[in-house]
PDB file of C-alpha atoms in Angstrom:
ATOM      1  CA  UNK A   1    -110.942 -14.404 -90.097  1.00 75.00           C
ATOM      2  CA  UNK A   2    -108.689 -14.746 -93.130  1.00 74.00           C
ATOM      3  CA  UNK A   3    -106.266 -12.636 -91.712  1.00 77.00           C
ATOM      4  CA  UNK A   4    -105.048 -14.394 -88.347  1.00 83.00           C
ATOM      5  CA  UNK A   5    -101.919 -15.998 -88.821  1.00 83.00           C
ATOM      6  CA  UNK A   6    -103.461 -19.103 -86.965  1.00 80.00           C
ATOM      7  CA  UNK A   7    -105.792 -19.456 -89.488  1.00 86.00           C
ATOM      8  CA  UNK A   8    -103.761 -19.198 -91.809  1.00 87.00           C
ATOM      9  CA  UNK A   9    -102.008 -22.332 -90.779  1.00 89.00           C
ATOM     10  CA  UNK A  10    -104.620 -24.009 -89.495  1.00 86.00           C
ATOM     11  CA  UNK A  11    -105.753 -23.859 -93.215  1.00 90.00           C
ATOM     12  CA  UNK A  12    -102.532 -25.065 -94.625  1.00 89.00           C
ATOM     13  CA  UNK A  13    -102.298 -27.953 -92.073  1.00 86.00           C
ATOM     14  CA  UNK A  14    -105.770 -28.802 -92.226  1.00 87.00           C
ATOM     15  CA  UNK A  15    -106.082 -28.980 -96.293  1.00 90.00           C
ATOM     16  CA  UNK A  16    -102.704 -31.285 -96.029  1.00 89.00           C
ATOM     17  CA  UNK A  17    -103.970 -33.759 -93.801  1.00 88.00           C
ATOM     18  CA  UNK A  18    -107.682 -33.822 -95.182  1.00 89.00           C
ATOM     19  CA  UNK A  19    -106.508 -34.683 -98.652  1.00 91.00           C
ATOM     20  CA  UNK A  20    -104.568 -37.349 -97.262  1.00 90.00           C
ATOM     21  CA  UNK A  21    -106.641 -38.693 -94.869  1.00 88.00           C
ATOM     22  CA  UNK A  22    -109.823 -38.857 -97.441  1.00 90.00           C
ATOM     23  CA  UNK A  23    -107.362 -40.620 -99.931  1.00 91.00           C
ATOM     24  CA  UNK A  24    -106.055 -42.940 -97.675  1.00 90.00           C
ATOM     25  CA  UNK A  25    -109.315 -43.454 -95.846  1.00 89.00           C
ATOM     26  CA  UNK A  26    -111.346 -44.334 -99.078  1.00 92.00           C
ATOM     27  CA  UNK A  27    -108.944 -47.359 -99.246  1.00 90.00           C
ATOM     28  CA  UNK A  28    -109.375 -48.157 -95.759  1.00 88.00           C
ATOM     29  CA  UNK A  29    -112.789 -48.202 -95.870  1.00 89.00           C
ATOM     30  CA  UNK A  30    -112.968 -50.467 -99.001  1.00 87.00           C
ATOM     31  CA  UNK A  31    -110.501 -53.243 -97.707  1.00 85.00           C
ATOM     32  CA  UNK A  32    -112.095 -53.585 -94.726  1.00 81.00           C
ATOM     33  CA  UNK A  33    -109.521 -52.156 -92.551  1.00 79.00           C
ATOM     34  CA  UNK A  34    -111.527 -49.737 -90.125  1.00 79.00           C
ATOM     35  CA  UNK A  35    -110.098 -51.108 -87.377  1.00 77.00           C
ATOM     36  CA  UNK A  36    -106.784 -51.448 -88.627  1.00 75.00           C
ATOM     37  CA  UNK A  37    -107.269 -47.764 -88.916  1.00 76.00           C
ATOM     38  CA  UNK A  38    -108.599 -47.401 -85.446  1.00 75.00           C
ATOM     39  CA  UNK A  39    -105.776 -49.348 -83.523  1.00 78.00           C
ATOM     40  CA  UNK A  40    -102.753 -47.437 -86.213  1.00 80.00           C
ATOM     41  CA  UNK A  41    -104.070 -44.307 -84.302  1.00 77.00           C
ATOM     42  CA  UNK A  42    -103.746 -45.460 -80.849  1.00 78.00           C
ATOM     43  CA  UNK A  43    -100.363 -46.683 -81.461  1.00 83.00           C
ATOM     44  CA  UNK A  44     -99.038 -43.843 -82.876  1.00 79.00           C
ATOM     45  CA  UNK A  45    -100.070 -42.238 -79.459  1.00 77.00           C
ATOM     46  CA  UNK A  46     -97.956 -44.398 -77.523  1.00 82.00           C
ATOM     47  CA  UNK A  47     -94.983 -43.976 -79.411  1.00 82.00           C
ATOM     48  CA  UNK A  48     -95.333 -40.459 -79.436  1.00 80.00           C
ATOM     49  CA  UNK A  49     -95.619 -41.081 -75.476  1.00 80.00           C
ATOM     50  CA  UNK A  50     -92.632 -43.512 -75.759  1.00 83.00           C
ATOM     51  CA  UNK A  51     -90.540 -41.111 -77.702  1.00 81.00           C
ATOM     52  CA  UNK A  52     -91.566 -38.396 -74.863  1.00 78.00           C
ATOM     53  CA  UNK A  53     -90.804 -40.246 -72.307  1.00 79.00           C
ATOM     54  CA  UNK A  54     -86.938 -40.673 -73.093  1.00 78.00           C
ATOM     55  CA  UNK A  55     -86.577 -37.072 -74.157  1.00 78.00           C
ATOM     56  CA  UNK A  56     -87.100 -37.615 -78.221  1.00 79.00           C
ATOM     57  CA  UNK A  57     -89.174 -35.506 -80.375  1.00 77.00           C
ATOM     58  CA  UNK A  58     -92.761 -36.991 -80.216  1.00 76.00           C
ATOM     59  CA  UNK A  59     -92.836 -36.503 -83.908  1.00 80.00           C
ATOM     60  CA  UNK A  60     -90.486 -39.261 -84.402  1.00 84.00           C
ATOM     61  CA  UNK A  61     -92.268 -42.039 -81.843  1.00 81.00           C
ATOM     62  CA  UNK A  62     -95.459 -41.060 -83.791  1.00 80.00           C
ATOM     63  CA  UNK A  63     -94.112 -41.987 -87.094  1.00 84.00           C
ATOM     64  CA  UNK A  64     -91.495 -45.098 -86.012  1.00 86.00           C
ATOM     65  CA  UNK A  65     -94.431 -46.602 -84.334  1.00 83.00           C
ATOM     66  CA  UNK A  66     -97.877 -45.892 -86.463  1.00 83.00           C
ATOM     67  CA  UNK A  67     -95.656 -46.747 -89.513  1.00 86.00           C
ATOM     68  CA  UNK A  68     -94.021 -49.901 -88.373  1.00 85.00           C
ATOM     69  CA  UNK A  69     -97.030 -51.403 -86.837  1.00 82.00           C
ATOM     70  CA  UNK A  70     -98.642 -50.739 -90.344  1.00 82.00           C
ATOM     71  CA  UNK A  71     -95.855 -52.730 -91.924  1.00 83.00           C
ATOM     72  CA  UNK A  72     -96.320 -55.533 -89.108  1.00 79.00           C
ATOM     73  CA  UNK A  73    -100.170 -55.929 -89.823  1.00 77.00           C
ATOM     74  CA  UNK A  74     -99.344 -56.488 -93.630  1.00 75.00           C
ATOM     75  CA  UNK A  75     -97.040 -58.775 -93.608  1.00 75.00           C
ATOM     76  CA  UNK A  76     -98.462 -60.924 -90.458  1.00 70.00           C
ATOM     77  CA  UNK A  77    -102.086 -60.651 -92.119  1.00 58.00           C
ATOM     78  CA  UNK A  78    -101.201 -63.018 -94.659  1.00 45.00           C
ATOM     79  CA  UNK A  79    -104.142 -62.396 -96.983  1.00 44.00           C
ATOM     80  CA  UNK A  80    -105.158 -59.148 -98.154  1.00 40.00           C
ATOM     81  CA  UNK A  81    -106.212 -58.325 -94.821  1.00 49.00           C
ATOM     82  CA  UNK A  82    -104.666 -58.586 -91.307  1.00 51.00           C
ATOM     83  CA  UNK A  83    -106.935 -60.685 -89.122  1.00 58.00           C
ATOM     84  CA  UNK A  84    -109.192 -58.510 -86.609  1.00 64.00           C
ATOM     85  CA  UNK A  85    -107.623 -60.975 -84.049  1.00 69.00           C
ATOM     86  CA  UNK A  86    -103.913 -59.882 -84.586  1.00 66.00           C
ATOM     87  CA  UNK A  87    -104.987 -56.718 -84.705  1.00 68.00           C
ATOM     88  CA  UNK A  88    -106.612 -56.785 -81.653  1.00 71.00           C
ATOM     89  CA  UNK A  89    -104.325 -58.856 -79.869  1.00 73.00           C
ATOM     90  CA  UNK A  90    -101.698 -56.362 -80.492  1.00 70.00           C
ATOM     91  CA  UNK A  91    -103.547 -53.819 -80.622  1.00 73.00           C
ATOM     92  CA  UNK A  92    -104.050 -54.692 -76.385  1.00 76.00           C
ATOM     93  CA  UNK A  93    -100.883 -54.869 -75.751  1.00 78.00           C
ATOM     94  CA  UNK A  94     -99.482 -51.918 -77.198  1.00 76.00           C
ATOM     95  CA  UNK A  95    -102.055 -49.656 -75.509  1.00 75.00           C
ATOM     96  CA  UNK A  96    -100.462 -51.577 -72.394  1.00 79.00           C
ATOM     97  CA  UNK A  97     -96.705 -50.434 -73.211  1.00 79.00           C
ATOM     98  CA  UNK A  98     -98.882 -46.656 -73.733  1.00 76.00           C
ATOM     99  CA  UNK A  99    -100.093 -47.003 -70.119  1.00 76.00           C
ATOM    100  CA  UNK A 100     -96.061 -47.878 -69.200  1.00 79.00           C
ATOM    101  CA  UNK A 101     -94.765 -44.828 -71.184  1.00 79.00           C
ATOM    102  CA  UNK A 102     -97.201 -42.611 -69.705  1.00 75.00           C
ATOM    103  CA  UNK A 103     -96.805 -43.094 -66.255  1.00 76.00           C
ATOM    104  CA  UNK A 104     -92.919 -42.631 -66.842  1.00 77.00           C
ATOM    105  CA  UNK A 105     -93.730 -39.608 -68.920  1.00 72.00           C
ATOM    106  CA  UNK A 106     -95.953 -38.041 -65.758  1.00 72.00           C
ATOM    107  CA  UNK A 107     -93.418 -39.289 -63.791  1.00 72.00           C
ATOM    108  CA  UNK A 108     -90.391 -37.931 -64.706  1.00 67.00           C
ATOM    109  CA  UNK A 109     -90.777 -35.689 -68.063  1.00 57.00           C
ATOM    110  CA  UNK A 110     -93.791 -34.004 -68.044  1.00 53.00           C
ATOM    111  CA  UNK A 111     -92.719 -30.836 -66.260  1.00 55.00           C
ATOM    112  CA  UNK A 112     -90.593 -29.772 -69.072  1.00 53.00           C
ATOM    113  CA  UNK A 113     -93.676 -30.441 -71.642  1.00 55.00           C
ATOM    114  CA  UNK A 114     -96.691 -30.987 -69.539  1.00 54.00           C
ATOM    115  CA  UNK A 115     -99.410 -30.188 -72.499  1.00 62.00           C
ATOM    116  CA  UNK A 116     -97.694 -32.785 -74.389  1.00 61.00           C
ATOM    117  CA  UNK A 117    -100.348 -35.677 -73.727  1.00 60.00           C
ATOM    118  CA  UNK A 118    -103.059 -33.714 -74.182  1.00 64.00           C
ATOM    119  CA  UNK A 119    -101.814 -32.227 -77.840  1.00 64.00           C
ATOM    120  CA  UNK A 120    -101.074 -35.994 -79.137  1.00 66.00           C
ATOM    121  CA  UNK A 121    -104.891 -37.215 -77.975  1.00 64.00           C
ATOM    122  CA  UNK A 122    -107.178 -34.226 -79.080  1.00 66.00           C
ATOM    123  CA  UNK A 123    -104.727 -32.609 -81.325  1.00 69.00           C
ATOM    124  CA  UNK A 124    -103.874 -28.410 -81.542  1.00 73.00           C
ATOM    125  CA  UNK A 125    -104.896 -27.221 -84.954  1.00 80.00           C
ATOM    126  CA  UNK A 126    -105.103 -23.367 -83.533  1.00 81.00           C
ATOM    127  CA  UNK A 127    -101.878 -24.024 -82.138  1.00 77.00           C
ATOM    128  CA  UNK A 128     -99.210 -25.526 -84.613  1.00 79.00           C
ATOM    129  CA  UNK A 129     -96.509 -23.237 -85.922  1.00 80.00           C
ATOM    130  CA  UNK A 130     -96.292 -21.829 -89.658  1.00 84.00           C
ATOM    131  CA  UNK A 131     -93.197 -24.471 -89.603  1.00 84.00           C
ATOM    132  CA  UNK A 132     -95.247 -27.160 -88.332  1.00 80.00           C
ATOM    133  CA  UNK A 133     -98.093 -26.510 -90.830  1.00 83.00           C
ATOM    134  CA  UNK A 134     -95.356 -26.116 -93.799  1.00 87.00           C
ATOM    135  CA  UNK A 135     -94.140 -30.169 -92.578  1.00 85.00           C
ATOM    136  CA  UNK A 136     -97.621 -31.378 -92.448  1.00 83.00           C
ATOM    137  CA  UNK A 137     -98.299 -29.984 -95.875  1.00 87.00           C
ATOM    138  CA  UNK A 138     -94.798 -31.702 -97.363  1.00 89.00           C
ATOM    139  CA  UNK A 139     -95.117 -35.074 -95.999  1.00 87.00           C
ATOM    140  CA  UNK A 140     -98.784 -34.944 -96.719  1.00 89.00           C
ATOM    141  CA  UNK A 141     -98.313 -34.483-100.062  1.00 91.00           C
ATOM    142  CA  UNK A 142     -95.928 -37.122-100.688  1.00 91.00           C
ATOM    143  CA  UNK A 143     -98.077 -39.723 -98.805  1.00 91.00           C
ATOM    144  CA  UNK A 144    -100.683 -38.701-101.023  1.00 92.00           C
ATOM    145  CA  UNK A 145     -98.417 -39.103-104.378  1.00 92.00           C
ATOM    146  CA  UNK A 146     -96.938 -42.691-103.215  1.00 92.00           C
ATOM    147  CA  UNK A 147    -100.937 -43.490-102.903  1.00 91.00           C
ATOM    148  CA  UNK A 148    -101.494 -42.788-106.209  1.00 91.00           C
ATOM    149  CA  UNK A 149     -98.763 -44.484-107.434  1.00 91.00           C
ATOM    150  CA  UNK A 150    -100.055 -47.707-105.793  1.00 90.00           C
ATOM    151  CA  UNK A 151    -104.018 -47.096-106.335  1.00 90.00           C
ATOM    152  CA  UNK A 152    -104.133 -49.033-109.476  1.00 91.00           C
ATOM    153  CA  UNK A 153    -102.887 -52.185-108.336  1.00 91.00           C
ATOM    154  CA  UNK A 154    -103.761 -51.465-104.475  1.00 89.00           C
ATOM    155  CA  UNK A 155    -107.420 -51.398-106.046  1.00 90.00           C
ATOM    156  CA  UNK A 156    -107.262 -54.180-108.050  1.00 89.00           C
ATOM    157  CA  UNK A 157    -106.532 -56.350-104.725  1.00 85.00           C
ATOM    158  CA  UNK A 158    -109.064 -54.690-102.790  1.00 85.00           C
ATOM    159  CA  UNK A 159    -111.617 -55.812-105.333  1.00 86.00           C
ATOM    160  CA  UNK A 160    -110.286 -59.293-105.946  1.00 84.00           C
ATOM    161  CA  UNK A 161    -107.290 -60.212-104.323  1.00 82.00           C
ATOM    162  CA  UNK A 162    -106.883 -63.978-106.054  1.00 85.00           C
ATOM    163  CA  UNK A 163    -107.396 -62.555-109.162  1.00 88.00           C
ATOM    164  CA  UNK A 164    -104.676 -60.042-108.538  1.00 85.00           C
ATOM    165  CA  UNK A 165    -101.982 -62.170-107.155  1.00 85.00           C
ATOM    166  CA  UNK A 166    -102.849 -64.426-110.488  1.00 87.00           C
ATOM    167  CA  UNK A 167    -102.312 -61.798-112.560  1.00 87.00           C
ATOM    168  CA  UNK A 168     -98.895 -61.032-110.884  1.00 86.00           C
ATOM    169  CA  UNK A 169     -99.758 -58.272-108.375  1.00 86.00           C
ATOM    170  CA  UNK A 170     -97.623 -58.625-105.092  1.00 85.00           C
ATOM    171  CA  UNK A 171    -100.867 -58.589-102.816  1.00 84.00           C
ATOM    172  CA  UNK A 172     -99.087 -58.805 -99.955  1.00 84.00           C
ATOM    173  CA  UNK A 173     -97.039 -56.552-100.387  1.00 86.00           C
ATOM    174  CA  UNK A 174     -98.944 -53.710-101.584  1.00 87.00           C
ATOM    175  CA  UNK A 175    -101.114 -54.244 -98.768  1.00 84.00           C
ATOM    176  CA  UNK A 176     -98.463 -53.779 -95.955  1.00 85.00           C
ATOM    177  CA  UNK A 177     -97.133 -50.581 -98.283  1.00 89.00           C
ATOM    178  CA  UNK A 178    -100.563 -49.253 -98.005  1.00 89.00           C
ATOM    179  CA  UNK A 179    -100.737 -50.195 -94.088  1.00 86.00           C
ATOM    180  CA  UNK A 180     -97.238 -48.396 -93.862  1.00 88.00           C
ATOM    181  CA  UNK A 181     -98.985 -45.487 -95.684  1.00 89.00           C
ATOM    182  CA  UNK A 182    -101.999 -45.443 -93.404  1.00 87.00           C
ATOM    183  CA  UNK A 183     -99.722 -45.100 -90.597  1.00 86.00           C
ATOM    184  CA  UNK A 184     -97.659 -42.427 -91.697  1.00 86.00           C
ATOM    185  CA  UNK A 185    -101.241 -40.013 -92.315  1.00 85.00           C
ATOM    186  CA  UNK A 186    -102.211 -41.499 -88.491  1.00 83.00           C
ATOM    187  CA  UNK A 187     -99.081 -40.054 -87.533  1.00 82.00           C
ATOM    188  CA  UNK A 188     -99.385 -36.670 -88.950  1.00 80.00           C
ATOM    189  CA  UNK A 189    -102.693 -36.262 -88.423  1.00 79.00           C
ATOM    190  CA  UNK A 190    -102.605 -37.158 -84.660  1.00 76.00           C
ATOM    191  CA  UNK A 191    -100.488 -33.941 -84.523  1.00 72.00           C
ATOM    192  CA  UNK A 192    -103.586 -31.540 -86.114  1.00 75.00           C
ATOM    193  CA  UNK A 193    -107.043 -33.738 -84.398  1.00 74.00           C
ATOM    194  CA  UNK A 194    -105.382 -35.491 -82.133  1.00 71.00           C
ATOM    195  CA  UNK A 195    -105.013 -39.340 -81.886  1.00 69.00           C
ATOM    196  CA  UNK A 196    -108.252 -40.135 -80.280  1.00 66.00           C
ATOM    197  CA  UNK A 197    -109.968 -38.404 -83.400  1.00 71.00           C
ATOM    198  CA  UNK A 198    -107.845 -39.849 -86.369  1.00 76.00           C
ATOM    199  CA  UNK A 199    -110.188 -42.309 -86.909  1.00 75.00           C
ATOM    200  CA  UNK A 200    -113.331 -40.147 -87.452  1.00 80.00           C
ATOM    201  CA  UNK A 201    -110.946 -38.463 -90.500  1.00 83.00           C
ATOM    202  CA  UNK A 202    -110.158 -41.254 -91.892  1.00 85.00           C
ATOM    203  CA  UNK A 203    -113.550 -43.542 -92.150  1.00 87.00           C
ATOM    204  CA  UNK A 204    -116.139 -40.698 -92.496  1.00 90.00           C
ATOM    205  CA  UNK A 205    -115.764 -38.758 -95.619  1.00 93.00           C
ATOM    206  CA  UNK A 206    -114.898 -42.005 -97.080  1.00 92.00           C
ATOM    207  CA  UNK A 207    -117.861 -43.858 -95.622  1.00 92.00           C
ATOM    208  CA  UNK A 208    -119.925 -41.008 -96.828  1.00 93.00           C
ATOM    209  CA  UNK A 209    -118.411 -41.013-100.279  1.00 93.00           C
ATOM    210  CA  UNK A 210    -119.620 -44.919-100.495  1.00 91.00           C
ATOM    211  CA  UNK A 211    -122.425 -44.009 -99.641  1.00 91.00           C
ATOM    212  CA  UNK A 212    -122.861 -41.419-102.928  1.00 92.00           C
ATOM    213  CA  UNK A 213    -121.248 -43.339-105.680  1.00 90.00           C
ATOM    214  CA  UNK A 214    -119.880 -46.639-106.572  1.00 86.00           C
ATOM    215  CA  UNK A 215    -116.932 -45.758-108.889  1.00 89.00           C
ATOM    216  CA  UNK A 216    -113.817 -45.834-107.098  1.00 89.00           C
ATOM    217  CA  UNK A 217    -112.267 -43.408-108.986  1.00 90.00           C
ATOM    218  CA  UNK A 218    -115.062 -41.063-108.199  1.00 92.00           C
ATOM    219  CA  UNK A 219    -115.521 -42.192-104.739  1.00 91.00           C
ATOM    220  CA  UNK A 220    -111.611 -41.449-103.894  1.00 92.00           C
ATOM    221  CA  UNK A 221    -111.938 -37.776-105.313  1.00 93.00           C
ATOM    222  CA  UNK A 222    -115.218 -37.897-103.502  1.00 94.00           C
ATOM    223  CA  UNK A 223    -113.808 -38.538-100.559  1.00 93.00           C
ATOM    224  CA  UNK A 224    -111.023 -36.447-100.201  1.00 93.00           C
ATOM    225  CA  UNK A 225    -113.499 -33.317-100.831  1.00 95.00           C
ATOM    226  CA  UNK A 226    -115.714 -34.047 -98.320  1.00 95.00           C
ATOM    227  CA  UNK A 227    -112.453 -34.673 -95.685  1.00 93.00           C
ATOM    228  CA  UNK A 228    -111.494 -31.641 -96.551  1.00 93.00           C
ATOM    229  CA  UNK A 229    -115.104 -29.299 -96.537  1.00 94.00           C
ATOM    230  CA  UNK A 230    -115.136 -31.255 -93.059  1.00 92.00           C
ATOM    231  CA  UNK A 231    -111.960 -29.651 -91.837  1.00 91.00           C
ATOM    232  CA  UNK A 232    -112.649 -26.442 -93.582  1.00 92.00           C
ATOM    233  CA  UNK A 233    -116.024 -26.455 -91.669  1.00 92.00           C
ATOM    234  CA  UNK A 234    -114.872 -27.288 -88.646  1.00 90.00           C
ATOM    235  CA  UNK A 235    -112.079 -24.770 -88.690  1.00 90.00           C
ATOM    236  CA  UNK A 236    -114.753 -22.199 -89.239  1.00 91.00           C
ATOM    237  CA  UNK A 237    -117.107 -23.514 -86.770  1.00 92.00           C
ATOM    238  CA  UNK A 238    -114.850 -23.199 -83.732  1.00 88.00           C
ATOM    239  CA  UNK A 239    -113.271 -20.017 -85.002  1.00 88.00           C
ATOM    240  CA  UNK A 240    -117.361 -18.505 -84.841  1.00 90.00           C
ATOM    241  CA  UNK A 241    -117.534 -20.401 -81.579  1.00 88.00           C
ATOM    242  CA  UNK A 242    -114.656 -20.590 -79.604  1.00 83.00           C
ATOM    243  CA  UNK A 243    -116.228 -22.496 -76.977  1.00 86.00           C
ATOM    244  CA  UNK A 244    -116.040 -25.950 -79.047  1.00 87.00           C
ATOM    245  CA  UNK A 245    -112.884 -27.051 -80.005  1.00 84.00           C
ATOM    246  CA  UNK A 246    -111.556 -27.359 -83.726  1.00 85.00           C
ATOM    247  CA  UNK A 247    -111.495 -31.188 -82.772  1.00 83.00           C
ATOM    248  CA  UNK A 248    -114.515 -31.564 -82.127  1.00 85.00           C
ATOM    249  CA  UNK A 249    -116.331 -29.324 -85.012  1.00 89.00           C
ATOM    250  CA  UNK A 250    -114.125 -30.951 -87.361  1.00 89.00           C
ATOM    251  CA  UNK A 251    -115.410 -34.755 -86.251  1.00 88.00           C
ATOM    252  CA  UNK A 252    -118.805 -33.022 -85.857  1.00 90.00           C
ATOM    253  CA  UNK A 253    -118.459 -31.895 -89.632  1.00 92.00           C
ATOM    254  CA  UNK A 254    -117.444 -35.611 -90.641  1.00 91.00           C
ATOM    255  CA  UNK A 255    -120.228 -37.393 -89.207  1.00 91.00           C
ATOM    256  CA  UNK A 256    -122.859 -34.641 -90.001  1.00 94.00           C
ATOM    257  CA  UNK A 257    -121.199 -35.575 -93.712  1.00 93.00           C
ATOM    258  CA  UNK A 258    -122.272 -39.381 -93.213  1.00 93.00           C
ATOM    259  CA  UNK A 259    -125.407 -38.879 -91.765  1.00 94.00           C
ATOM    260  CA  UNK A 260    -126.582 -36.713 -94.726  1.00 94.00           C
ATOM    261  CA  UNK A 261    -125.106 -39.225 -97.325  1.00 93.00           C
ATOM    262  CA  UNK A 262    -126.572 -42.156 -95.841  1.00 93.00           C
ATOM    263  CA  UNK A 263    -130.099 -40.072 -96.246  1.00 93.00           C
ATOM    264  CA  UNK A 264    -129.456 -39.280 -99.926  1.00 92.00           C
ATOM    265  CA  UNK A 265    -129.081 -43.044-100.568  1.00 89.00           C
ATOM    266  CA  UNK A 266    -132.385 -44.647 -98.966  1.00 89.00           C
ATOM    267  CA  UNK A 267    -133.809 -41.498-101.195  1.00 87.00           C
ATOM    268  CA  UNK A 268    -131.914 -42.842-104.200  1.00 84.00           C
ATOM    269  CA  UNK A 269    -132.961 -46.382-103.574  1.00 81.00           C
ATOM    270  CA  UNK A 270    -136.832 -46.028-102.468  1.00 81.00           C
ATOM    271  CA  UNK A 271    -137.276 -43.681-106.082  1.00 72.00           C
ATOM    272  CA  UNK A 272    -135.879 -46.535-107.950  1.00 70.00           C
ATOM    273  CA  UNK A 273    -137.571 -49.173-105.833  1.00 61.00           C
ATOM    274  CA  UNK A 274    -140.734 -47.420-105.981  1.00 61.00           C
ATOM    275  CA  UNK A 275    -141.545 -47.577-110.069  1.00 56.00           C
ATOM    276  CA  UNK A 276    -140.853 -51.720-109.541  1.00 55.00           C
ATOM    277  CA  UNK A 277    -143.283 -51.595-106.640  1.00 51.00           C
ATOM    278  CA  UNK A 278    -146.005 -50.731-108.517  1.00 49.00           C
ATOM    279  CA  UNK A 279    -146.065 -51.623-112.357  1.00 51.00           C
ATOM    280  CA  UNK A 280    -147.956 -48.805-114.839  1.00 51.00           C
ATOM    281  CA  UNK A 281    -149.953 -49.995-117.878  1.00 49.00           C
ATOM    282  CA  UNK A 282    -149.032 -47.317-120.475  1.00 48.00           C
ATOM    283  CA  UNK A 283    -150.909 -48.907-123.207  1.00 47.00           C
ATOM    284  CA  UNK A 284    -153.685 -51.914-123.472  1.00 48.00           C
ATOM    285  CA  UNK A 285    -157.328 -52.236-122.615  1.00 50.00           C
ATOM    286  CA  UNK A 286    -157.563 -52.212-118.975  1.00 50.00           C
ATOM    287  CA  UNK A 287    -158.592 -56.117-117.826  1.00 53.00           C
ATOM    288  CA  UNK A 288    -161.839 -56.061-116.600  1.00 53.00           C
ATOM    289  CA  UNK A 289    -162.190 -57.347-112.716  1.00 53.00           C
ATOM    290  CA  UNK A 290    -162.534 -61.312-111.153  1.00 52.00           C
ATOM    291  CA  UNK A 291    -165.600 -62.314-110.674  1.00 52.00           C
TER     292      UNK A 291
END
C-alpha cells in the first residue's frame, strides 16, 4: 500500500491537516464555537466558488473568505464568543452569495474545471499532487505553531474570560486570532475532506478527547491523535475498499472515535457511582434488624 505515490501523499496531507484540525478543534469545542466551526466551512466553499467563478485559484477564495469571516465573527461577537445569531444571520446570507457564484461558475466557467465543485464539497485526498500535499503540510504546520503560541492565554479566556481580560489578556482579540486560525485549517482542509466534511474533523476527535480526560493540556494532545488515527484509518479503509470514499471512512473513523469515548465515560462514571450507591461496612458489629 506503502508504496503508491498517492498514498504517499495522501499520508503527508492527511497527517498535516489532522494535527491541525484536532488542535484547533479541541479549542473549538471548548469555547463553544461548533457552529462557528460549521458555518467557517461553508464559507470557505463559496469563496472558493467565488474565486472560481472569476477565473482565480480556488485556493485563494478558500482562504480570503474562511479567514476573514473568522476575523469578522471575533471582533462583531463582542464577548468571548460570537453570538449564534450573527453567526447565523451571516452565515444565511453568505451561503446565498454561494448559490450566486455557483450558478455563474456552471454558467460560464465550469467547462474549463468542471470537477471543481465537487473537489471543494467532498474533498480529493487520493487525488492531490505531491506539491499540493507538500503546501498542506507547510501551512499546516505553521497554523499549528501560531496555536500554540496563543494556547496559554487563548485557554485562559476560554475558561474564564472576565478573569482574563482583568488580568490583562486581550480577550477579544485572541478570540478573533483564533477564529482567523480556525478559518485558515477550514480552508485547507476543505481541499483534503472536502467542505461539507470539515466539520466532522474538527469537533469529533476533540469531542471524543472531552469525553476521555479533563486536562486541557492532555485533552489537546488527545485530540490531535485521535484526528489523526481517524485520517490514518480512513485512508486505509477506502484504500482496502475502494468502493467508499476516503471522505467518508475518514468521518466514519471520527464518529466511530466519539461513539466509543462517550461509552468509556458512562463506564468510568457508573464504577465510581456504583461504590457511593451502595455503602460497605468493613468493620463493626452488624446492627441487628427493626422490629
Amino acid at each position: 500500500m506503502l508504496s503508491h505515490p498517492f498514498i504517499q501523499t495522501a499520508l503527508i496531507a492527511g497527517t498535516s491537516i489532522a494535527l491541525l484540525a484536532g488542535c484547533a478543534g479541541y479549542f473549538v469545542v471548548m469555547r463553544g464555537q461548533v457552529f462557528a466551526g460549521d458555518a467557517l466551512s461553508h464559507v470557505a466553499y463559496t469563496g472558493a466558488l467565488a474565486a472560481l467563478a472569476v477565473g482565480l485559484d480556488l485556493r485563494f477564495g478558500l482562504f480570503v473568505a474562511a479567514v476573514g469571516f473568522g476575523i469578522v465573527l471575533g471582533l462583531l461577537g463582542g464577548r468571548v464568543n460570537a453570538d449564534d445569531v450573527i453567526i447565523g444571520t451571516t452565515l444565511a446570507w453568505v451561503l446565498g452569495v454561494g448559490v450566486f457564484f455557483l450558478a455563474l461558475f456552471t454558467t460560464n466557467a465550469a467547462n474549463s474545471n468542471s470537477n471543481a465543485n465537487v473537489t471543494v464539497l467532498f474533498g480529493s485526498i487520493f487525488g492531490i499532487s505531491f506539491a499540493a500535499a507538500a503546501t498542506a503540510a507547510g501551512i499546516a504546520a505553521g497554523l499549528v505553531v501560531v496555536l500554540l503560541v496563543i494556547a496559554r492565554p487563548l485557554l485562559f479566556a476560554s475558561i474564564d474570560p472576565a478573569v482574563a481580560a482583568a488580568s490583562g489578556v486581550p480577550v477579544r482579540l485572541v478570540g478573533a486570532l483564533f477564529l482567523a486560525v480556525v478559518g485558515a485549517a477550514a480552508a485547507e482542509t476543505s481541499q483534503i475532506v472536502g467542505a461539507l466534511l470539515v466539520f466532522g474533523l474538527l469537533a469529533a476527535p476533540a469531542a471524543a478527547a472531552g469525553r476521555l480526560t479533563d486536562r486541557p493540556w492532555h485533552g489537546l494532545a488527545l485530540s490531535a491523535a485521535l484526528a489523526l488515527a481517524a485520517t490514518w484509518a480512513g485512508i486505509v479503509l477506502a484504500y482496502a475498499a475502494p468502493t467508499f470514499p476516503p471522505s467518508f471512512t475518514i468521518m466514519a473513523s471520527a464518529a466511530a472515535e466519539y461513539v466509543i469515548a462517550v461509552v468509556i465515560a458512562r463506564r468510568r462514571a457508573t464504577g465510581r457511582a456504583r461504590p457511593d450507591a451502595v455503602p460497605r461496612r468493613t468493620s463493626g458489629p452488624v446492627p441487628a434488624p427493626p422490629r
